[in-house]
CSV table of C-alpha atoms and ligand atoms in Angstrom, one decimal:
chain,number,residue,atom,x,y,z
A,134,UNK,CA,11.0,-6.9,3.5
A,135,UNK,CA,11.0,-5.7,-1.1
A,136,UNK,CA,9.1,-2.8,-2.1
A,137,UNK,CA,7.5,-2.9,-5.2
A,138,UNK,CA,8.2,1.1,-5.5
A,139,UNK,CA,11.5,2.7,-4.5
A,140,UNK,CA,12.4,6.6,-4.4
A,141,UNK,CA,15.5,7.5,-7.0
A,142,UNK,CA,16.8,9.8,-4.9
A,143,UNK,CA,19.4,10.3,-7.3
A,144,UNK,CA,20.0,14.5,-8.7
A,145,UNK,CA,18.3,15.4,-4.8
A,146,UNK,CA,20.3,17.8,-4.1
A,147,UNK,CA,21.6,18.0,-0.4
A,148,UNK,CA,21.7,21.1,1.1
A,149,UNK,CA,22.9,22.1,4.4
A,150,UNK,CA,21.0,23.5,6.8
A,151,UNK,CA,20.7,27.6,6.2
A,152,UNK,CA,18.4,28.4,9.6
A,153,UNK,CA,15.1,29.9,8.3
A,154,UNK,CA,11.3,29.8,9.2
A,155,UNK,CA,9.5,26.9,8.3
A,156,UNK,CA,8.3,26.6,5.1
A,157,UNK,CA,4.4,26.2,4.2
A,158,UNK,CA,3.4,23.2,2.4
A,159,UNK,CA,4.2,23.1,-1.2
A,160,UNK,CA,5.5,26.6,-1.5
A,161,UNK,CA,6.4,27.9,-4.6
A,162,UNK,CA,10.6,27.9,-4.9
A,163,UNK,CA,12.4,30.9,-6.3
A,164,UNK,CA,16.4,30.6,-5.8
A,165,UNK,CA,16.1,33.3,-2.7
A,166,UNK,CA,14.0,31.0,-1.3
A,167,UNK,CA,15.1,27.7,-1.8
A,168,UNK,CA,19.2,29.1,-1.1
A,169,UNK,CA,17.7,30.5,2.4
A,170,UNK,CA,14.9,27.3,3.3
A,171,UNK,CA,16.6,24.8,5.9
A,172,UNK,CA,16.4,21.4,3.1
A,173,UNK,CA,18.9,19.4,5.3
A,174,UNK,CA,17.7,15.9,5.1
A,175,UNK,CA,17.3,13.0,7.7
A,176,UNK,CA,16.5,9.9,6.8
A,177,UNK,CA,14.7,7.2,8.9
A,178,UNK,CA,14.1,3.6,8.8
A,179,UNK,CA,11.3,2.0,11.1
A,180,UNK,CA,9.4,-1.7,11.2
A,181,UNK,CA,5.4,-1.7,11.9
A,182,UNK,CA,3.5,-3.6,9.9
A,183,UNK,CA,5.3,-6.3,9.2
A,184,UNK,CA,6.9,-3.9,7.3
A,185,UNK,CA,9.7,-1.7,6.1
A,186,UNK,CA,9.3,2.1,6.8
A,187,UNK,CA,11.5,4.8,5.1
A,188,UNK,CA,11.6,8.2,5.6
A,189,UNK,CA,13.6,11.6,4.5
A,190,UNK,CA,12.3,14.4,5.3
A,191,UNK,CA,14.0,17.8,4.2
A,192,UNK,CA,14.2,20.6,6.6
A,193,UNK,CA,11.7,18.7,9.0
A,194,UNK,CA,11.0,20.1,13.0
A,195,UNK,CA,12.8,18.5,15.3
A,196,UNK,CA,9.9,16.5,17.0
A,197,UNK,CA,8.1,15.1,13.5
A,198,UNK,CA,10.2,11.9,12.9
A,199,UNK,CA,8.9,10.8,16.7
A,200,UNK,CA,5.8,12.0,15.8
A,201,UNK,CA,5.3,9.6,12.5
A,202,UNK,CA,6.9,6.6,14.8
A,203,UNK,CA,4.6,7.2,17.4
A,204,UNK,CA,1.4,7.0,14.6
A,205,UNK,CA,2.7,3.8,12.9
A,206,UNK,CA,2.5,2.1,16.5
A,207,UNK,CA,-1.1,3.5,17.2
A,208,UNK,CA,-2.0,2.1,13.5
A,209,UNK,CA,0.0,-1.1,13.6
A,210,UNK,CA,-1.9,-1.1,17.6
A,211,UNK,CA,-5.7,-0.2,15.6
A,212,UNK,CA,-5.1,-2.6,12.4
A,213,UNK,CA,-2.8,-5.4,13.0
A,214,UNK,CA,-4.5,-8.2,12.6
A,215,UNK,CA,-1.6,-10.1,15.2
A,216,UNK,CA,-2.0,-7.5,17.9
A,217,UNK,CA,-4.3,-8.9,20.7
A,218,UNK,CA,-7.2,-6.2,21.8
A,219,UNK,CA,-6.8,-4.3,18.0
A,220,UNK,CA,-9.9,-3.5,16.5
A,221,UNK,CA,-9.2,-6.2,13.5
A,222,UNK,CA,-8.3,-8.8,16.8
A,223,UNK,CA,-11.5,-7.7,18.1
A,224,UNK,CA,-13.6,-7.9,15.5
A,225,UNK,CA,-12.0,-11.3,14.0
A,226,UNK,CA,-13.2,-12.9,17.4
A,227,UNK,CA,-16.4,-11.0,18.0
A,228,UNK,CA,-18.6,-13.9,16.9
A,229,UNK,CA,-20.7,-11.8,15.2
A,230,UNK,CA,-22.0,-9.2,18.0
A,231,UNK,CA,-21.6,-5.9,17.3
A,232,UNK,CA,-17.7,-3.9,18.0
A,233,UNK,CA,-17.1,-0.3,18.2
A,234,UNK,CA,-14.3,0.8,17.0
A,235,UNK,CA,-12.1,3.8,16.2
A,236,UNK,CA,-13.4,5.7,13.3
A,237,UNK,CA,-10.5,5.1,11.5
A,238,UNK,CA,-10.6,2.2,11.6
A,239,UNK,CA,-14.5,2.4,10.1
A,240,UNK,CA,-13.1,4.9,7.7
A,241,UNK,CA,-10.8,1.9,6.2
A,242,UNK,CA,-13.3,-0.8,6.1
A,243,UNK,CA,-16.1,1.5,4.2
A,244,UNK,CA,-13.1,2.1,1.2
A,245,UNK,CA,-12.1,-2.0,1.7
A,246,UNK,CA,-16.3,-2.5,0.5
A,247,UNK,CA,-16.6,0.0,-1.6
A,248,UNK,CA,-13.3,-1.2,-3.2
A,249,UNK,CA,-14.8,-4.5,-2.6
A,250,UNK,CA,-18.0,-3.7,-4.9
A,251,UNK,CA,-16.1,-1.2,-7.4
A,252,UNK,CA,-13.8,-4.8,-8.1
A,253,UNK,CA,-16.9,-7.3,-8.5
A,254,UNK,CA,-15.3,-8.6,-5.1
A,255,UNK,CA,-11.6,-8.8,-6.2
A,256,UNK,CA,-10.7,-6.8,-3.4
A,257,UNK,CA,-11.8,-9.1,-0.6
A,258,UNK,CA,-10.7,-7.8,3.1
A,259,UNK,CA,-12.7,-11.0,4.1
A,260,UNK,CA,-10.4,-13.1,2.9
A,261,UNK,CA,-8.5,-13.5,6.3
A,262,UNK,CA,-9.3,-17.1,6.9
A,263,UNK,CA,-8.0,-18.3,3.6
A,264,UNK,CA,-4.8,-15.8,4.2
A,265,UNK,CA,-4.1,-17.7,7.1
A,266,UNK,CA,-3.6,-21.4,5.9
A,267,UNK,CA,-0.5,-20.0,3.0
A,268,UNK,CA,2.6,-19.3,4.7
A,269,UNK,CA,4.1,-17.2,2.6
A,270,UNK,CA,7.7,-15.8,4.3
A,271,UNK,CA,8.2,-18.1,6.7
A,272,UNK,CA,10.5,-20.8,4.7
A,273,UNK,CA,7.5,-23.7,5.9
A,274,UNK,CA,5.7,-23.6,2.3
A,275,UNK,CA,2.6,-24.2,4.1
A,276,UNK,CA,-0.4,-24.4,2.0
A,277,UNK,CA,-4.3,-25.9,2.5
A,278,UNK,CA,-5.7,-28.7,1.2
A,279,UNK,CA,-7.7,-28.4,-2.1
A,280,UNK,CA,-10.2,-29.7,1.1
A,281,UNK,CA,-9.4,-26.9,4.0
A,282,UNK,CA,-10.0,-24.6,0.9
A,283,UNK,CA,-12.7,-25.0,-0.6
A,284,UNK,CA,-14.3,-25.5,3.3
A,285,UNK,CA,-13.4,-21.6,3.8
A,286,UNK,CA,-14.2,-20.3,0.7
A,287,UNK,CA,-18.2,-19.1,1.8
A,288,UNK,CA,-16.3,-17.3,4.5
A,289,UNK,CA,-14.5,-14.9,1.8
A,290,UNK,CA,-17.5,-12.6,1.0
A,291,UNK,CA,-17.2,-9.1,2.2
A,292,UNK,CA,-21.1,-8.5,2.3
A,293,UNK,CA,-20.9,-10.3,6.0
A,294,UNK,CA,-19.2,-7.0,7.4
A,295,UNK,CA,-21.8,-4.4,8.0
A,296,UNK,CA,-21.4,-1.1,9.2
A,297,UNK,CA,-23.5,0.2,11.3
A,298,UNK,CA,-24.0,4.1,12.9
A,299,UNK,CA,-21.5,5.4,15.7
A,300,UNK,CA,-18.6,3.4,14.1
A,301,UNK,CA,-19.6,0.3,15.3
A,302,UNK,CA,-18.8,-2.9,13.0
A,303,UNK,CA,-20.7,-6.6,12.1
A,304,UNK,CA,-19.2,-9.5,11.1
A,305,UNK,CA,-20.8,-12.4,10.6
A,306,UNK,CA,-19.6,-15.8,12.8
A,307,UNK,CA,-16.4,-17.6,11.6
A,308,UNK,CA,-15.9,-14.9,8.7
A,309,UNK,CA,-12.2,-13.1,9.3
A,310,UNK,CA,-10.5,-9.6,8.1
A,311,UNK,CA,-7.3,-8.9,7.3
A,312,UNK,CA,-6.6,-5.4,6.3
A,313,UNK,CA,-3.2,-6.0,4.8
A,314,UNK,CA,-4.0,-5.0,1.0
A,315,UNK,CA,-5.3,-1.5,2.2
A,316,UNK,CA,-4.0,-0.3,5.2
A,317,UNK,CA,-0.3,0.9,4.3
A,318,UNK,CA,-2.5,2.9,2.2
A,319,UNK,CA,-3.9,4.8,4.2
A,320,UNK,CA,-1.1,4.6,6.9
A,321,UNK,CA,0.8,6.7,4.7
A,322,UNK,CA,-2.1,9.0,3.5
A,323,UNK,CA,-1.6,9.7,7.1
A,324,UNK,CA,2.2,10.1,7.6
A,325,UNK,CA,1.9,12.4,4.9
A,326,UNK,CA,-1.0,14.6,6.4
A,327,UNK,CA,1.3,15.0,8.9
A,328,UNK,CA,4.3,15.9,7.7
A,329,UNK,CA,3.1,18.1,5.3
A,330,UNK,CA,3.0,21.5,7.1
A,331,UNK,CA,6.2,20.6,9.0
A,332,UNK,CA,8.3,20.6,6.7
A,333,UNK,CA,9.9,21.4,3.4
A,334,UNK,CA,9.3,18.0,1.3
A,335,UNK,CA,9.8,14.4,2.3
A,336,UNK,CA,9.2,10.6,0.9
A,337,UNK,CA,7.2,8.6,2.7
A,338,UNK,CA,8.3,4.0,1.8
A,339,UNK,CA,5.9,2.2,3.0
A,340,UNK,CA,5.9,-1.8,1.9
A,341,UNK,CA,4.4,-1.1,-1.9
A,342,UNK,CA,3.2,2.2,-0.7
A,343,UNK,CA,5.1,5.3,-1.7
A,344,UNK,CA,4.1,9.1,-0.9
A,345,UNK,CA,6.1,12.0,-2.1
A,346,UNK,CA,5.4,15.6,-0.3
A,347,UNK,CA,5.7,19.5,-0.7
A,348,UNK,CA,9.2,20.1,-2.8
A,349,UNK,CA,12.4,18.2,-3.5
A,350,UNK,CA,14.8,20.9,-2.1
A,351,UNK,CA,16.2,21.6,-6.0
A,352,UNK,CA,12.9,22.2,-7.1
A,353,UNK,CA,12.2,19.6,-9.8
A,354,UNK,CA,9.8,16.8,-9.8
A,355,UNK,CA,10.3,13.1,-7.5
A,356,UNK,CA,11.2,10.4,-9.4
A,357,UNK,CA,10.0,7.6,-8.1
A,358,UNK,CA,11.3,4.5,-9.5
A,359,UNK,CA,8.9,1.1,-10.1
A,360,UNK,CA,10.6,-2.3,-9.9
A,361,UNK,CA,11.5,-4.6,-12.0
A,362,UNK,CA,9.3,-8.2,-11.2
A,363,UNK,CA,12.2,-9.9,-12.4
A,364,UNK,CA,14.6,-8.3,-11.1
A,365,UNK,CA,16.5,-7.7,-7.6
A,366,UNK,CA,14.6,-6.0,-4.6
A,367,UNK,CA,15.4,-2.3,-4.5
A,368,UNK,CA,16.2,-2.3,-9.1
A,369,UNK,CA,13.5,-0.3,-10.6
A,370,UNK,CA,12.4,-1.0,-14.3
A,371,UNK,CA,10.8,2.2,-14.8
A,372,UNK,CA,10.8,5.7,-13.8
A,373,UNK,CA,7.7,8.1,-12.7
A,374,UNK,CA,7.8,12.0,-11.9
A,375,UNK,CA,5.9,13.1,-9.5
A,376,UNK,CA,5.1,15.9,-8.2
A,377,UNK,CA,3.2,15.3,-4.7
A,378,UNK,CA,1.1,12.3,-4.8
A,379,UNK,CA,1.3,8.8,-4.1
A,380,UNK,CA,2.0,5.7,-6.2
A,381,UNK,CA,1.3,2.3,-4.5
A,382,UNK,CA,2.6,-1.2,-6.4
A,383,UNK,CA,1.6,-4.6,-5.8
A,384,UNK,CA,4.1,-7.7,-6.8
A,385,UNK,CA,3.4,-11.4,-6.7
A,386,UNK,CA,7.2,-11.2,-6.0
A,387,UNK,CA,6.7,-9.6,-2.9
A,388,UNK,CA,5.8,-12.6,-0.7
A,389,UNK,CA,6.3,-16.2,-2.2
A,390,UNK,CA,7.6,-19.0,-2.3
A,391,UNK,CA,8.2,-21.4,-5.4
A,392,UNK,CA,7.4,-25.2,-5.0
A,393,UNK,CA,8.3,-27.8,-8.0
A,394,UNK,CA,8.9,-24.6,-10.4
A,395,UNK,CA,5.6,-22.7,-9.4
A,396,UNK,CA,4.9,-19.2,-8.2
A,397,UNK,CA,3.1,-19.2,-5.1
A,398,UNK,CA,2.6,-15.6,-4.0
A,399,UNK,CA,0.4,-13.8,-1.6
A,400,UNK,CA,-2.4,-11.9,-3.8
A,401,UNK,CA,-5.2,-14.6,-3.0
A,402,UNK,CA,-8.0,-14.7,-5.6
A,403,UNK,CA,-11.0,-14.2,-3.4
A,404,UNK,CA,-13.0,-16.9,-5.7
A,405,UNK,CA,-10.1,-20.4,-5.0
A,406,UNK,CA,-8.8,-19.0,-2.6
A,407,UNK,CA,-5.7,-19.3,-4.3
A,408,UNK,CA,-2.9,-16.9,-5.5
A,409,UNK,CA,-4.3,-14.5,-8.7
A,410,UNK,CA,-3.2,-16.7,-11.3
A,411,UNK,CA,-3.8,-13.7,-14.5
A,412,UNK,CA,-0.7,-13.3,-16.1
A,413,UNK,CA,0.6,-9.8,-13.9
A,414,UNK,CA,3.2,-9.6,-11.9
A,415,UNK,CA,2.9,-6.1,-10.7
A,416,UNK,CA,0.3,-3.4,-10.4
A,417,UNK,CA,1.7,0.5,-9.7
A,418,UNK,CA,-2.0,2.9,-9.4
A,419,UNK,CA,-1.9,6.3,-8.9
A,420,UNK,CA,-4.5,8.5,-7.5
A,421,UNK,CA,-5.1,10.7,-4.9
A,422,UNK,CA,-5.7,8.7,-2.1
A,423,UNK,CA,-3.0,6.3,-1.1
A,424,UNK,CA,-5.9,4.0,0.6
A,425,UNK,CA,-7.5,3.7,-2.4
A,426,UNK,CA,-4.2,2.7,-4.9
A,427,UNK,CA,-3.8,0.1,-2.1
A,428,UNK,CA,-7.1,-1.8,-2.9
A,429,UNK,CA,-7.0,-0.8,-6.2
A,430,UNK,CA,-3.6,-2.4,-6.9
A,431,UNK,CA,-4.1,-5.1,-5.5
A,432,UNK,CA,-7.5,-5.8,-6.7
A,433,UNK,CA,-5.7,-5.6,-10.2
A,434,UNK,CA,-3.5,-8.3,-10.2
A,435,UNK,CA,-6.7,-10.2,-9.7
A,436,UNK,CA,-8.7,-9.2,-12.4
A,437,UNK,CA,-5.8,-9.3,-14.7
A,438,UNK,CA,-5.0,-6.6,-17.4
A,439,UNK,CA,-7.9,-6.0,-19.3
A,440,UNK,CA,-10.5,-5.5,-16.0
A,441,UNK,CA,-7.4,-4.2,-14.3
A,442,UNK,CA,-7.5,-1.2,-16.6
A,443,UNK,CA,-11.3,-1.0,-16.6
A,444,UNK,CA,-11.6,-0.5,-12.9
A,445,UNK,CA,-8.8,2.2,-13.1
A,446,UNK,CA,-10.1,4.0,-15.6
A,447,UNK,CA,-13.6,3.7,-14.3
A,448,UNK,CA,-12.0,4.7,-10.7
A,449,UNK,CA,-10.1,8.2,-12.0
A,450,UNK,CA,-6.7,6.4,-11.2
A,451,UNK,CA,-3.7,5.5,-13.1
A,452,UNK,CA,-1.9,2.8,-13.6
A,453,UNK,CA,0.9,0.7,-15.1
A,454,UNK,CA,0.6,-3.3,-15.1
A,455,UNK,CA,3.7,-5.4,-15.8
A,456,UNK,CA,2.9,-8.6,-17.3
A,457,UNK,CA,5.1,-12.2,-16.5
A,458,UNK,CA,6.7,-12.0,-20.3
A,459,UNK,CA,7.5,-8.2,-19.5
A,460,UNK,CA,5.2,-6.4,-21.6
A,461,UNK,CA,3.7,-2.8,-19.8
A,462,UNK,CA,0.1,-2.1,-20.2
A,463,UNK,CA,-0.9,1.6,-19.0
A,464,UNK,CA,-4.0,3.3,-18.4
A,465,UNK,CA,-4.5,6.0,-21.0
A,466,UNK,CA,-2.4,8.9,-21.2
A,467,UNK,CA,-0.4,7.5,-18.0
A,468,UNK,CA,3.0,7.8,-19.6
A,469,UNK,CA,2.6,11.4,-20.7
A,470,UNK,CA,1.0,12.3,-17.3
A,471,UNK,CA,3.8,11.3,-15.6
A,472,UNK,CA,6.5,10.9,-17.5
A,473,UNK,CA,7.2,7.7,-17.2
A,474,UNK,CA,10.5,6.5,-18.2
A,475,UNK,CA,11.9,3.5,-18.9
A,476,UNK,CA,15.7,2.8,-16.8
A,477,UNK,CA,16.9,-0.4,-18.0
B,522,LIG,P1,-1.0,-5.5,-1.2
B,522,LIG,O1,0.7,-6.0,-0.7
B,522,LIG,O2,-1.3,-4.6,-1.2
B,522,LIG,O3,-1.4,-6.5,-2.5
B,522,LIG,O4,-1.4,-6.6,-0.6
B,522,LIG,C1,-1.6,-8.1,-0.6
B,522,LIG,C2,-1.8,-8.6,1.3
B,522,LIG,O5,-3.7,-8.4,1.8
B,522,LIG,C3,-1.4,-10.3,1.5
B,522,LIG,O6,-0.7,-10.4,2.0
B,522,LIG,C4,-2.6,-10.6,2.0
B,522,LIG,O7,-2.8,-9.9,4.1
B,522,LIG,C5,-4.1,-9.4,1.9
B,522,LIG,N1,-4.6,-10.1,0.7
B,522,LIG,C6,-4.4,-11.4,-0.6
B,522,LIG,N2,-5.3,-11.3,-1.3
B,522,LIG,C7,-6.3,-10.1,-1.2
B,522,LIG,C8,-7.6,-10.3,-2.2
B,522,LIG,N3,-8.1,-11.0,-3.1
B,522,LIG,N4,-8.3,-8.9,-1.3
B,522,LIG,C9,-7.6,-8.0,-0.4
B,522,LIG,N5,-6.8,-8.7,0.2
B,522,LIG,C10,-6.0,-9.2,-0.3
B,523,LIG,MG1,-3.2,-3.3,-1.5
C-alpha cells in the first residue's frame, strides 16, 4: 500500500525513558522539562481499511497502542463497505428503507454531503457502484464497458442519500455508498484524539492521511514529507513543517494500473465514471480536520488545478497540487505558512 504523505523521521531525537509523570497535551518544553520527560519512542504497524497504519508514539502510556488498534478495528467494522453488517453495508442493502447508524457514521455522512455540495459534486460517496466495476489493485485490470458505466451513472448522485433525525439514513434503491475517500481522515482525527492526552507526541499515518500530535522530543516542528508522484513509494519531494495537525494527500499513483500506456487510477470523476483526467497527479491538503482534508484532497484531483485552489481557499484550507509535468500549484501563502521546502 502506498502512502501519499510520509513522515520524515530524521532529526527526531530518540531519548531513553527517564521515568516521570505523564506530560499533558502539547506541553511547553523547557530544557529541564524535556530532560525529565518520558520520550521513549515506540513504533507499530497495523493493517486496517485495506491500508497500512503506522503509529509512532513518544512517551506513551503502556495500554495506548492497544486502545488505538481497538479503535481502528471498531471503525473498520462500522465503515467498511466489505464488512457484512457494517453501517455502510447495511445502508447499501437497505433498499430504500431508513437505517439507524452509529452517530459517528452519521457525522461522516454529513461531512461527505457538505463537501459534495461545496465541490459541485466532484466528491461523491455515491460513486460506489462504479468503483465496484473497476479493479485497480487486483491485477485483473477489470473495467466497465461504456454501456455498464453509463447505465450506472444516474446512481451517482449524493442527493439520493438523506440524513434524518436520530441518526437515521435513507438511500434510494439501487444506489450505494463508499467512504474510501473520507473515512480514513475521520479515523485519523479520532486516533489523534485518543493519543493526545496520553503521550508526549505521536505521528499517525493512515494511507495518505498523516496526523502529528503534541511535541517532538527535541521540541522542534514535525517534518511531513509529500511524496514525489513520479518517484518511489515513500520518497518525498517536498517537506512541510508542522506544529500539531494533519496533512492529507490524494494521488493518482496510489491505486492504479497501466493499459496501452494509459494510467487508470482509483479517483473517479462522478460525471463520467472514468478516472479523473485533469492533469493533477497529487493534491495535498492541510486544514483543521483530517476528515475534511481527506474529502477535499479527493475532490481536488477531480476538479483540476484552478477549481481545486478555489475550493480549498473557499473552505479555509491550504494545499499544494502537483501536475503531471511536475508543476507545483499552491493556495495563497502555503509555502510560507508551512515552510515548504524541496527535497530533491
Ligand atoms: P482518496 O485516496 O482519499 O482520494 O480516496 C479514493 C477512494 O475514494 C477510492 O478508492 C474510492 O473508494 C473513493 N472514490 C473514488 N472517486 C471518488 C470521488 N469522486 N468521490 C468520493 N470518493 C471517491
Ligand atoms: Mg480522500
